[in-house]
Amino acid sequence: MSREGDRTGGGASATLAPGAILAVRGNVVDARFDAGLPPRGRMLRAGPAPGVVLEVQSHLDPHRVRCIALQPTRRLGRGMPVADSGGPLTIPVGEGLLGRMLDVFGEPVDGLGPLEAERRWPIHRSPPSLAERTTADEIFETGIKAIDLLAPLERGGKAGMFGGAGVGKTVLINELIHNMAQAYAGVSLFCGIGERLREAEDMYRAMAEAGVLEKTVLIYGQMNEPPGARFRVGHAALSIAEHFRDVARRDVLLLIDNIFRFVQSGTEVSGLMGRIPSRVGYQPTLASELAELEERICSARGASITSVQAVYVPADDLTDPAATHIFAHLSASIVLSRQRASQGLYPAIDPLQTDSKMLNPGVVGERHYRVAQAVRATLAEYEELKDIIAMLGLEELSREDRATVSRARRLERFLTQPFFTTGQFTGKGGRRVARDDTLDGCARILADEFADLPERALYMIGTVEEARDDEARDGEAGDGDVTEGAHGERTDA
């Protein structure tokens, strides 16, 4: 059998019920079976051997099924044979996948030869029962100041990074991989849904250079692939993660870029299937399809799956139905701001919209909670003062308000951070900052300990001690190196 014939496994040679193609509409194929219909979720093969992979989506009548194609349908035509594989689409699992890059069928795409996996699991699996699930109030430290302070991640939880195009979601995912994979004892699994080919290549090379590839699995449903492949690659990644969790008993860090592309591919599939669209054109089954994927991400006895998901927000609108449905499944929400990105405040995390269910005194401790609330209150007060500053100028504020503005602007700059993954572009070496160092730096800024330093001294540093070390260099620039910002406040040039 050819390599393409081996791609899906699951007994492709065992033809159970022959059928024939009735119609091909883009990536939707209707087929007729006279000897009994294959169930929903069954994998079929259509056309000349090895055949185009189809998945049964619905039963139209006692003899017809409607399927979604996971491969291009260019070579299919009416009347061609359709073979029932006898099972669902499966994916190879196990230790043999570590260090490899796969597609939705489990086919290696890294040019390193065949996989050494001996087992295959179906991509559709039920989540653990409530009795089998476990929860733990344990923080997953990232080394990124703004995240560890304002949106601490839950070990075994789900975190989402929301933002429009070009605000830094993928860069932040790359930095999380760099920071967490090296210090992480478990397995890292990267799932690219609707990714560009260039981004997949960059990710693979970055992981190889960071030395974390040998304990990482990468699986992609590329942007140029049919919507059926993009719609199912997330389920394939979950089956791999569940095998490491349930069989190997290893913690899994699952990074998904971009979960919105899963919703988008579902919209394409729904439209091709002829379903009436719901609000803003999304599929009527949006909530159930998203829950089917998200509810499989959880902790079971002995091991956990921790997920960080990039979420594209159409037109920067957080009320978009896709964004609001994804919000409901997350324990931490990291919102990226286009305005902060335009000011050069990277990572462009919005401190007022970013939040985490773990940010309470019983989990992170009383000190962390108090410092985070004080930082958020200071930045919120500064946000309210911006209109007054724009109309009347900073000099018209009271002494207390000017002190608040000074603290807020220094906090904004301290929460920026040079990344390891962007060092080649910025010329700055990356910094990984411990949570205690972040809390210490914010507390000292709130206490006006750095009021004598120019704001720029706190920009793009790691720990707060670096501001004192660089005081002489930054003092030469001084507060004179400023321009008027969009709200009339001063910003670093």
PDB file of N, CA and C in Angstrom, residues 367-458:
ATOM      1  N   ARG A 367      -0.490  38.758  49.357  1.00  0.00           N
ATOM      2  CA  ARG A 367       0.389  39.814  48.826  1.00  0.00           C
ATOM      3  C   ARG A 367       0.199  39.972  47.323  1.00  0.00           C
ATOM      4  N   HIS A 368       0.213  38.870  46.591  1.00  0.00           N
ATOM      5  CA  HIS A 368       0.035  38.931  45.141  1.00  0.00           C
ATOM      6  C   HIS A 368      -1.298  39.592  44.811  1.00  0.00           C
ATOM      7  N   TYR A 369      -2.352  39.196  45.494  1.00  0.00           N
ATOM      8  CA  TYR A 369      -3.672  39.749  45.216  1.00  0.00           C
ATOM      9  C   TYR A 369      -3.696  41.260  45.467  1.00  0.00           C
ATOM     10  N   ARG A 370      -3.130  41.699  46.579  1.00  0.00           N
ATOM     11  CA  ARG A 370      -3.141  43.125  46.910  1.00  0.00           C
ATOM     12  C   ARG A 370      -2.336  43.933  45.901  1.00  0.00           C
ATOM     13  N   VAL A 371      -1.160  43.430  45.512  1.00  0.00           N
ATOM     14  CA  VAL A 371      -0.324  44.161  44.549  1.00  0.00           C
ATOM     15  C   VAL A 371      -1.034  44.236  43.192  1.00  0.00           C
ATOM     16  N   ALA A 372      -1.620  43.118  42.737  1.00  0.00           N
ATOM     17  CA  ALA A 372      -2.305  43.116  41.434  1.00  0.00           C
ATOM     18  C   ALA A 372      -3.490  44.078  41.444  1.00  0.00           C
ATOM     19  N   GLN A 373      -4.254  44.103  42.526  1.00  0.00           N
ATOM     20  CA  GLN A 373      -5.398  45.011  42.609  1.00  0.00           C
ATOM     21  C   GLN A 373      -4.949  46.461  42.652  1.00  0.00           C
ATOM     22  N   ALA A 374      -3.847  46.735  43.336  1.00  0.00           N
ATOM     23  CA  ALA A 374      -3.328  48.104  43.395  1.00  0.00           C
ATOM     24  C   ALA A 374      -2.821  48.565  42.028  1.00  0.00           C
ATOM     25  N   VAL A 375      -2.147  47.674  41.311  1.00  0.00           N
ATOM     26  CA  VAL A 375      -1.675  48.002  39.965  1.00  0.00           C
ATOM     27  C   VAL A 375      -2.862  48.283  39.047  1.00  0.00           C
ATOM     28  N   ARG A 376      -3.868  47.431  39.097  1.00  0.00           N
ATOM     29  CA  ARG A 376      -5.032  47.616  38.237  1.00  0.00           C
ATOM     30  C   ARG A 376      -5.788  48.904  38.590  1.00  0.00           C
ATOM     31  N   ALA A 377      -5.912  49.209  39.882  1.00  0.00           N
ATOM     32  CA  ALA A 377      -6.608  50.431  40.298  1.00  0.00           C
ATOM     33  C   ALA A 377      -5.855  51.674  39.843  1.00  0.00           C
ATOM     34  N   THR A 378      -4.535  51.639  39.951  1.00  0.00           N
ATOM     35  CA  THR A 378      -3.718  52.781  39.524  1.00  0.00           C
ATOM     36  C   THR A 378      -3.843  53.007  38.022  1.00  0.00           C
ATOM     37  N   LEU A 379      -3.775  51.929  37.244  1.00  0.00           N
ATOM     38  CA  LEU A 379      -3.881  52.059  35.794  1.00  0.00           C
ATOM     39  C   LEU A 379      -5.298  52.474  35.368  1.00  0.00           C
ATOM     40  N   ALA A 380      -6.317  52.009  36.097  1.00  0.00           N
ATOM     41  CA  ALA A 380      -7.687  52.411  35.783  1.00  0.00           C
ATOM     42  C   ALA A 380      -7.895  53.903  36.059  1.00  0.00           C
ATOM     43  N   GLU A 381      -7.315  54.393  37.152  1.00  0.00           N
ATOM     44  CA  GLU A 381      -7.436  55.815  37.468  1.00  0.00           C
ATOM     45  C   GLU A 381      -6.719  56.663  36.420  1.00  0.00           C
ATOM     46  N   TYR A 382      -5.573  56.188  35.966  1.00  0.00           N
ATOM     47  CA  TYR A 382      -4.837  56.896  34.912  1.00  0.00           C
ATOM     48  C   TYR A 382      -5.659  56.947  33.631  1.00  0.00           C
ATOM     49  N   GLU A 383      -6.348  55.848  33.321  1.00  0.00           N
ATOM     50  CA  GLU A 383      -7.182  55.798  32.119  1.00  0.00           C
ATOM     51  C   GLU A 383      -8.296  56.852  32.188  1.00  0.00           C
ATOM     52  N   GLU A 384      -8.862  57.037  33.382  1.00  0.00           N
ATOM     53  CA  GLU A 384      -9.920  58.044  33.549  1.00  0.00           C
ATOM     54  C   GLU A 384      -9.369  59.464  33.435  1.00  0.00           C
ATOM     55  N   LEU A 385      -8.126  59.649  33.820  1.00  0.00           N
ATOM     56  CA  LEU A 385      -7.519  60.987  33.791  1.00  0.00           C
ATOM     57  C   LEU A 385      -7.045  61.388  32.396  1.00  0.00           C
ATOM     58  N   LYS A 386      -6.979  60.446  31.468  1.00  0.00           N
ATOM     59  CA  LYS A 386      -6.411  60.756  30.152  1.00  0.00           C
ATOM     60  C   LYS A 386      -7.212  61.826  29.419  1.00  0.00           C
ATOM     61  N   ASP A 387      -8.529  61.807  29.556  1.00  0.00           N
ATOM     62  CA  ASP A 387      -9.344  62.818  28.876  1.00  0.00           C
ATOM     63  C   ASP A 387      -9.070  64.207  29.446  1.00  0.00           C
ATOM     64  N   ILE A 388      -8.921  64.286  30.761  1.00  0.00           N
ATOM     65  CA  ILE A 388      -8.612  65.582  31.384  1.00  0.00           C
ATOM     66  C   ILE A 388      -7.246  66.065  30.932  1.00  0.00           C
ATOM     67  N   ILE A 389      -6.290  65.157  30.867  1.00  0.00           N
ATOM     68  CA  ILE A 389      -4.939  65.534  30.426  1.00  0.00           C
ATOM     69  C   ILE A 389      -4.975  66.030  28.990  1.00  0.00           C
ATOM     70  N   ALA A 390      -5.774  65.360  28.138  1.00  0.00           N
ATOM     71  CA  ALA A 390      -5.856  65.752  26.734  1.00  0.00           C
ATOM     72  C   ALA A 390      -6.461  67.140  26.580  1.00  0.00           C
ATOM     73  N   MET A 391      -7.433  67.491  27.420  1.00  0.00           N
ATOM     74  CA  MET A 391      -8.109  68.787  27.295  1.00  0.00           C
ATOM     75  C   MET A 391      -7.381  69.916  28.017  1.00  0.00           C
ATOM     76  N   LEU A 392      -6.899  69.651  29.216  1.00  0.00           N
ATOM     77  CA  LEU A 392      -6.361  70.728  30.055  1.00  0.00           C
ATOM     78  C   LEU A 392      -4.853  70.651  30.273  1.00  0.00           C
ATOM     79  N   GLY A 393      -4.275  69.470  30.058  1.00  0.00           N
ATOM     80  CA  GLY A 393      -2.846  69.320  30.286  1.00  0.00           C
ATOM     81  C   GLY A 393      -2.553  68.733  31.653  1.00  0.00           C
ATOM     82  N   LEU A 394      -1.387  68.138  31.767  1.00  0.00           N
ATOM     83  CA  LEU A 394      -0.978  67.469  33.004  1.00  0.00           C
ATOM     84  C   LEU A 394      -0.866  68.447  34.168  1.00  0.00           C
ATOM     85  N   GLU A 395      -0.513  69.690  33.878  1.00  0.00           N
ATOM     86  CA  GLU A 395      -0.271  70.668  34.945  1.00  0.00           C
ATOM     87  C   GLU A 395      -1.539  71.018  35.702  1.00  0.00           C
ATOM     88  N   GLU A 396      -2.725  70.794  35.114  1.00  0.00           N
ATOM     89  CA  GLU A 396      -3.983  71.156  35.763  1.00  0.00           C
ATOM     90  C   GLU A 396      -4.461  70.100  36.751  1.00  0.00           C
ATOM     91  N   LEU A 397      -3.775  68.982  36.833  1.00  0.00           N
ATOM     92  CA  LEU A 397      -4.160  67.944  37.768  1.00  0.00           C
ATOM     93  C   LEU A 397      -3.691  68.282  39.172  1.00  0.00           C
ATOM     94  N   SER A 398      -4.354  67.696  40.155  1.00  0.00           N
ATOM     95  CA  SER A 398      -3.926  67.878  41.546  1.00  0.00           C
ATOM     96  C   SER A 398      -2.621  67.135  41.781  1.00  0.00           C
ATOM     97  N   ARG A 399      -1.995  67.410  42.912  1.00  0.00           N
ATOM     98  CA  ARG A 399      -0.731  66.749  43.246  1.00  0.00           C
ATOM     99  C   ARG A 399      -0.928  65.233  43.324  1.00  0.00           C
ATOM    100  N   GLU A 400      -2.051  64.813  43.932  1.00  0.00           N
ATOM    101  CA  GLU A 400      -2.303  63.370  44.060  1.00  0.00           C
ATOM    102  C   GLU A 400      -2.488  62.709  42.704  1.00  0.00           C
ATOM    103  N   ASP A 401      -3.228  63.402  41.813  1.00  0.00           N
ATOM    104  CA  ASP A 401      -3.448  62.835  40.488  1.00  0.00           C
ATOM    105  C   ASP A 401      -2.162  62.775  39.679  1.00  0.00           C
ATOM    106  N   ARG A 402      -1.310  63.788  39.825  1.00  0.00           N
ATOM    107  CA  ARG A 402      -0.023  63.741  39.109  1.00  0.00           C
ATOM    108  C   ARG A 402       0.832  62.583  39.615  1.00  0.00           C
ATOM    109  N   ALA A 403       0.764  62.326  40.911  1.00  0.00           N
ATOM    110  CA  ALA A 403       1.516  61.196  41.465  1.00  0.00           C
ATOM    111  C   ALA A 403       0.963  59.873  40.920  1.00  0.00           C
ATOM    112  N   THR A 404      -0.363  59.791  40.779  1.00  0.00           N
ATOM    113  CA  THR A 404      -0.981  58.581  40.220  1.00  0.00           C
ATOM    114  C   THR A 404      -0.538  58.369  38.779  1.00  0.00           C
ATOM    115  N   VAL A 405      -0.528  59.448  37.983  1.00  0.00           N
ATOM    116  CA  VAL A 405      -0.094  59.354  36.594  1.00  0.00           C
ATOM    117  C   VAL A 405       1.358  58.887  36.522  1.00  0.00           C
ATOM    118  N   SER A 406       2.203  59.434  37.398  1.00  0.00           N
ATOM    119  CA  SER A 406       3.616  59.047  37.409  1.00  0.00           C
ATOM    120  C   SER A 406       3.766  57.556  37.706  1.00  0.00           C
ATOM    121  N   ARG A 407       3.041  57.065  38.715  1.00  0.00           N
ATOM    122  CA  ARG A 407       3.131  55.638  39.055  1.00  0.00           C
ATOM    123  C   ARG A 407       2.606  54.773  37.906  1.00  0.00           C
ATOM    124  N   ALA A 408       1.466  55.196  37.333  1.00  0.00           N
ATOM    125  CA  ALA A 408       0.854  54.390  36.281  1.00  0.00           C
ATOM    126  C   ALA A 408       1.767  54.278  35.065  1.00  0.00           C
ATOM    127  N   ARG A 409       2.380  55.377  34.675  1.00  0.00           N
ATOM    128  CA  ARG A 409       3.252  55.346  33.500  1.00  0.00           C
ATOM    129  C   ARG A 409       4.499  54.515  33.768  1.00  0.00           C
ATOM    130  N   ARG A 410       4.994  54.527  34.975  1.00  0.00           N
ATOM    131  CA  ARG A 410       6.146  53.678  35.303  1.00  0.00           C
ATOM    132  C   ARG A 410       5.745  52.205  35.374  1.00  0.00           C
ATOM    133  N   LEU A 411       4.537  51.945  35.876  1.00  0.00           N
ATOM    134  CA  LEU A 411       4.048  50.562  35.877  1.00  0.00           C
ATOM    135  C   LEU A 411       3.868  50.044  34.454  1.00  0.00           C
ATOM    136  N   GLU A 412       3.305  50.870  33.575  1.00  0.00           N
ATOM    137  CA  GLU A 412       3.130  50.467  32.183  1.00  0.00           C
ATOM    138  C   GLU A 412       4.453  50.062  31.563  1.00  0.00           C
ATOM    139  N   ARG A 413       5.485  50.837  31.819  1.00  0.00           N
ATOM    140  CA  ARG A 413       6.791  50.545  31.229  1.00  0.00           C
ATOM    141  C   ARG A 413       7.466  49.354  31.893  1.00  0.00           C
ATOM    142  N   PHE A 414       7.250  49.190  33.197  1.00  0.00           N
ATOM    143  CA  PHE A 414       7.842  48.035  33.871  1.00  0.00           C
ATOM    144  C   PHE A 414       7.215  46.728  33.398  1.00  0.00           C
ATOM    145  N   LEU A 415       5.945  46.767  33.016  1.00  0.00           N
ATOM    146  CA  LEU A 415       5.270  45.547  32.557  1.00  0.00           C
ATOM    147  C   LEU A 415       5.601  45.191  31.115  1.00  0.00           C
ATOM    148  N   THR A 416       6.408  46.019  30.438  1.00  0.00           N
ATOM    149  CA  THR A 416       6.980  45.601  29.151  1.00  0.00           C
ATOM    150  C   THR A 416       8.137  44.659  29.428  1.00  0.00           C
ATOM    151  N   GLN A 417       8.546  43.931  28.415  1.00  0.00           N
ATOM    152  CA  GLN A 417       9.575  42.915  28.638  1.00  0.00           C
ATOM    153  C   GLN A 417      10.215  42.507  27.319  1.00  0.00           C
ATOM    154  N   PRO A 418      11.536  42.463  27.252  1.00  0.00           N
ATOM    155  CA  PRO A 418      12.182  41.963  26.029  1.00  0.00           C
ATOM    156  C   PRO A 418      12.044  40.448  25.949  1.00  0.00           C
ATOM    157  N   PHE A 419      11.713  39.950  24.761  1.00  0.00           N
ATOM    158  CA  PHE A 419      11.473  38.513  24.568  1.00  0.00           C
ATOM    159  C   PHE A 419      12.689  37.845  23.945  1.00  0.00           C
ATOM    160  N   PHE A 420      12.899  36.601  24.321  1.00  0.00           N
ATOM    161  CA  PHE A 420      13.965  35.806  23.715  1.00  0.00           C
ATOM    162  C   PHE A 420      13.702  35.602  22.225  1.00  0.00           C
ATOM    163  N   THR A 421      12.430  35.411  21.870  1.00  0.00           N
ATOM    164  CA  THR A 421      12.097  35.078  20.487  1.00  0.00           C
ATOM    165  C   THR A 421      12.141  36.278  19.547  1.00  0.00           C
ATOM    166  N   THR A 422      12.266  37.493  20.097  1.00  0.00           N
ATOM    167  CA  THR A 422      12.340  38.685  19.240  1.00  0.00           C
ATOM    168  C   THR A 422      13.687  39.388  19.358  1.00  0.00           C
ATOM    169  N   GLY A 423      14.653  38.759  20.020  1.00  0.00           N
ATOM    170  CA  GLY A 423      15.955  39.391  20.215  1.00  0.00           C
ATOM    171  C   GLY A 423      16.662  39.756  18.927  1.00  0.00           C
ATOM    172  N   GLN A 424      16.448  38.940  17.877  1.00  0.00           N
ATOM    173  CA  GLN A 424      17.111  39.224  16.602  1.00  0.00           C
ATOM    174  C   GLN A 424      16.578  40.481  15.945  1.00  0.00           C
ATOM    175  N   PHE A 425      15.344  40.896  16.311  1.00  0.00           N
ATOM    176  CA  PHE A 425      14.755  42.095  15.724  1.00  0.00           C
ATOM    177  C   PHE A 425      14.969  43.334  16.591  1.00  0.00           C
ATOM    178  N   THR A 426      14.989  43.150  17.919  1.00  0.00           N
ATOM    179  CA  THR A 426      15.081  44.294  18.826  1.00  0.00           C
ATOM    180  C   THR A 426      16.502  44.586  19.278  1.00  0.00           C
ATOM    181  N   GLY A 427      17.376  43.605  19.167  1.00  0.00           N
ATOM    182  CA  GLY A 427      18.735  43.794  19.663  1.00  0.00           C
ATOM    183  C   GLY A 427      18.848  43.684  21.168  1.00  0.00           C
ATOM    184  N   LYS A 428      17.751  43.322  21.851  1.00  0.00           N
ATOM    185  CA  LYS A 428      17.761  43.182  23.306  1.00  0.00           C
ATOM    186  C   LYS A 428      17.670  41.704  23.671  1.00  0.00           C
ATOM    187  N   GLY A 429      18.466  41.283  24.632  1.00  0.00           N
ATOM    188  CA  GLY A 429      18.379  39.914  25.105  1.00  0.00           C
ATOM    189  C   GLY A 429      17.099  39.691  25.887  1.00  0.00           C
ATOM    190  N   GLY A 430      16.526  38.489  25.775  1.00  0.00           N
ATOM    191  CA  GLY A 430      15.272  38.197  26.461  1.00  0.00           C
ATOM    192  C   GLY A 430      15.448  38.125  27.967  1.00  0.00           C
ATOM    193  N   ARG A 431      14.334  38.293  28.690  1.00  0.00           N
ATOM    194  CA  ARG A 431      14.332  38.208  30.149  1.00  0.00           C
ATOM    195  C   ARG A 431      13.198  37.283  30.578  1.00  0.00           C
ATOM    196  N   ARG A 432      13.516  36.391  31.491  1.00  0.00           N
ATOM    197  CA  ARG A 432      12.494  35.570  32.142  1.00  0.00           C
ATOM    198  C   ARG A 432      12.467  35.992  33.602  1.00  0.00           C
ATOM    199  N   VAL A 433      11.328  36.491  34.068  1.00  0.00           N
ATOM    200  CA  VAL A 433      11.247  37.115  35.389  1.00  0.00           C
ATOM    201  C   VAL A 433      10.374  36.265  36.303  1.00  0.00           C
ATOM    202  N   ALA A 434      10.895  35.927  37.472  1.00  0.00           N
ATOM    203  CA  ALA A 434      10.135  35.147  38.442  1.00  0.00           C
ATOM    204  C   ALA A 434       8.962  35.972  38.981  1.00  0.00           C
ATOM    205  N   ARG A 435       7.910  35.289  39.389  1.00  0.00           N
ATOM    206  CA  ARG A 435       6.712  35.982  39.874  1.00  0.00           C
ATOM    207  C   ARG A 435       7.016  36.848  41.084  1.00  0.00           C
ATOM    208  N   ASP A 436       7.849  36.370  41.999  1.00  0.00           N
ATOM    209  CA  ASP A 436       8.186  37.157  43.194  1.00  0.00           C
ATOM    210  C   ASP A 436       8.922  38.436  42.819  1.00  0.00           C
ATOM    211  N   ASP A 437       9.789  38.369  41.791  1.00  0.00           N
ATOM    212  CA  ASP A 437      10.503  39.575  41.347  1.00  0.00           C
ATOM    213  C   ASP A 437       9.536  40.572  40.718  1.00  0.00           C
ATOM    214  N   THR A 438       8.532  40.076  39.995  1.00  0.00           N
ATOM    215  CA  THR A 438       7.522  40.960  39.406  1.00  0.00           C
ATOM    216  C   THR A 438       6.727  41.667  40.497  1.00  0.00           C
ATOM    217  N   LEU A 439       6.294  40.915  41.520  1.00  0.00           N
ATOM    218  CA  LEU A 439       5.537  41.509  42.623  1.00  0.00           C
ATOM    219  C   LEU A 439       6.377  42.534  43.366  1.00  0.00           C
ATOM    220  N   ASP A 440       7.628  42.211  43.579  1.00  0.00           N
ATOM    221  CA  ASP A 440       8.522  43.135  44.288  1.00  0.00           C
ATOM    222  C   ASP A 440       8.692  44.432  43.500  1.00  0.00           C
ATOM    223  N   GLY A 441       8.895  44.323  42.186  1.00  0.00           N
ATOM    224  CA  GLY A 441       9.081  45.516  41.370  1.00  0.00           C
ATOM    225  C   GLY A 441       7.845  46.399  41.359  1.00  0.00           C
ATOM    226  N   CYS A 442       6.650  45.793  41.212  1.00  0.00           N
ATOM    227  CA  CYS A 442       5.415  46.581  41.186  1.00  0.00           C
ATOM    228  C   CYS A 442       5.160  47.245  42.533  1.00  0.00           C
ATOM    229  N   ALA A 443       5.411  46.534  43.624  1.00  0.00           N
ATOM    230  CA  ALA A 443       5.203  47.104  44.956  1.00  0.00           C
ATOM    231  C   ALA A 443       6.121  48.302  45.185  1.00  0.00           C
ATOM    232  N   ARG A 444       7.357  48.203  44.734  1.00  0.00           N
ATOM    233  CA  ARG A 444       8.306  49.307  44.929  1.00  0.00           C
ATOM    234  C   ARG A 444       7.946  50.516  44.058  1.00  0.00           C
ATOM    235  N   ILE A 445       7.424  50.275  42.853  1.00  0.00           N
ATOM    236  CA  ILE A 445       6.981  51.394  42.010  1.00  0.00           C
ATOM    237  C   ILE A 445       5.766  52.067  42.634  1.00  0.00           C
ATOM    238  N   LEU A 446       4.828  51.281  43.174  1.00  0.00           N
ATOM    239  CA  LEU A 446       3.652  51.850  43.823  1.00  0.00           C
ATOM    240  C   LEU A 446       4.025  52.660  45.058  1.00  0.00           C
ATOM    241  N   ALA A 447       5.151  52.310  45.675  1.00  0.00           N
ATOM    242  CA  ALA A 447       5.629  53.051  46.844  1.00  0.00           C
ATOM    243  C   ALA A 447       6.484  54.252  46.450  1.00  0.00           C
ATOM    244  N   ASP A 448       6.522  54.588  45.157  1.00  0.00           N
ATOM    245  CA  ASP A 448       7.253  55.754  44.631  1.00  0.00           C
ATOM    246  C   ASP A 448       8.763  55.651  44.832  1.00  0.00           C
ATOM    247  N   GLU A 449       9.269  54.431  44.920  1.00  0.00           N
ATOM    248  CA  GLU A 449      10.715  54.269  45.105  1.00  0.00           C
ATOM    249  C   GLU A 449      11.500  54.683  43.867  1.00  0.00           C
ATOM    250  N   PHE A 450      10.837  54.666  42.690  1.00  0.00           N
ATOM    251  CA  PHE A 450      11.540  54.995  41.449  1.00  0.00           C
ATOM    252  C   PHE A 450      11.015  56.287  40.838  1.00  0.00           C
ATOM    253  N   ALA A 451      10.416  57.125  41.679  1.00  0.00           N
ATOM    254  CA  ALA A 451       9.891  58.392  41.175  1.00  0.00           C
ATOM    255  C   ALA A 451      10.994  59.317  40.681  1.00  0.00           C
ATOM    256  N   ASP A 452      12.223  59.119  41.178  1.00  0.00           N
ATOM    257  CA  ASP A 452      13.336  59.973  40.770  1.00  0.00           C
ATOM    258  C   ASP A 452      13.948  59.541  39.443  1.00  0.00           C
ATOM    259  N   LEU A 453      13.582  58.359  38.958  1.00  0.00           N
ATOM    260  CA  LEU A 453      14.143  57.869  37.696  1.00  0.00           C
ATOM    261  C   LEU A 453      13.255  58.277  36.529  1.00  0.00           C
ATOM    262  N   PRO A 454      13.827  58.513  35.353  1.00  0.00           N
ATOM    263  CA  PRO A 454      12.995  58.761  34.164  1.00  0.00           C
ATOM    264  C   PRO A 454      12.191  57.500  33.825  1.00  0.00           C
ATOM    265  N   GLU A 455      11.037  57.701  33.224  1.00  0.00           N
ATOM    266  CA  GLU A 455      10.177  56.565  32.892  1.00  0.00           C
ATOM    267  C   GLU A 455      10.894  55.549  32.009  1.00  0.00           C
ATOM    268  N   ARG A 456      11.731  56.044  31.129  1.00  0.00           N
ATOM    269  CA  ARG A 456      12.386  55.154  30.163  1.00  0.00           C
ATOM    270  C   ARG A 456      13.302  54.150  30.845  1.00  0.00           C
ATOM    271  N   ALA A 457      13.756  54.452  32.060  1.00  0.00           N
ATOM    272  CA  ALA A 457      14.631  53.517  32.768  1.00  0.00           C
ATOM    273  C   ALA A 457      13.925  52.203  33.081  1.00  0.00           C
ATOM    274  N   LEU A 458      12.592  52.227  33.141  1.00  0.00           N
ATOM    275  CA  LEU A 458      11.825  51.026  33.462  1.00  0.00           C
ATOM    276  C   LEU A 458      11.303  50.313  32.220  1.00  0.00           C
TER     277      LEU A 458
END
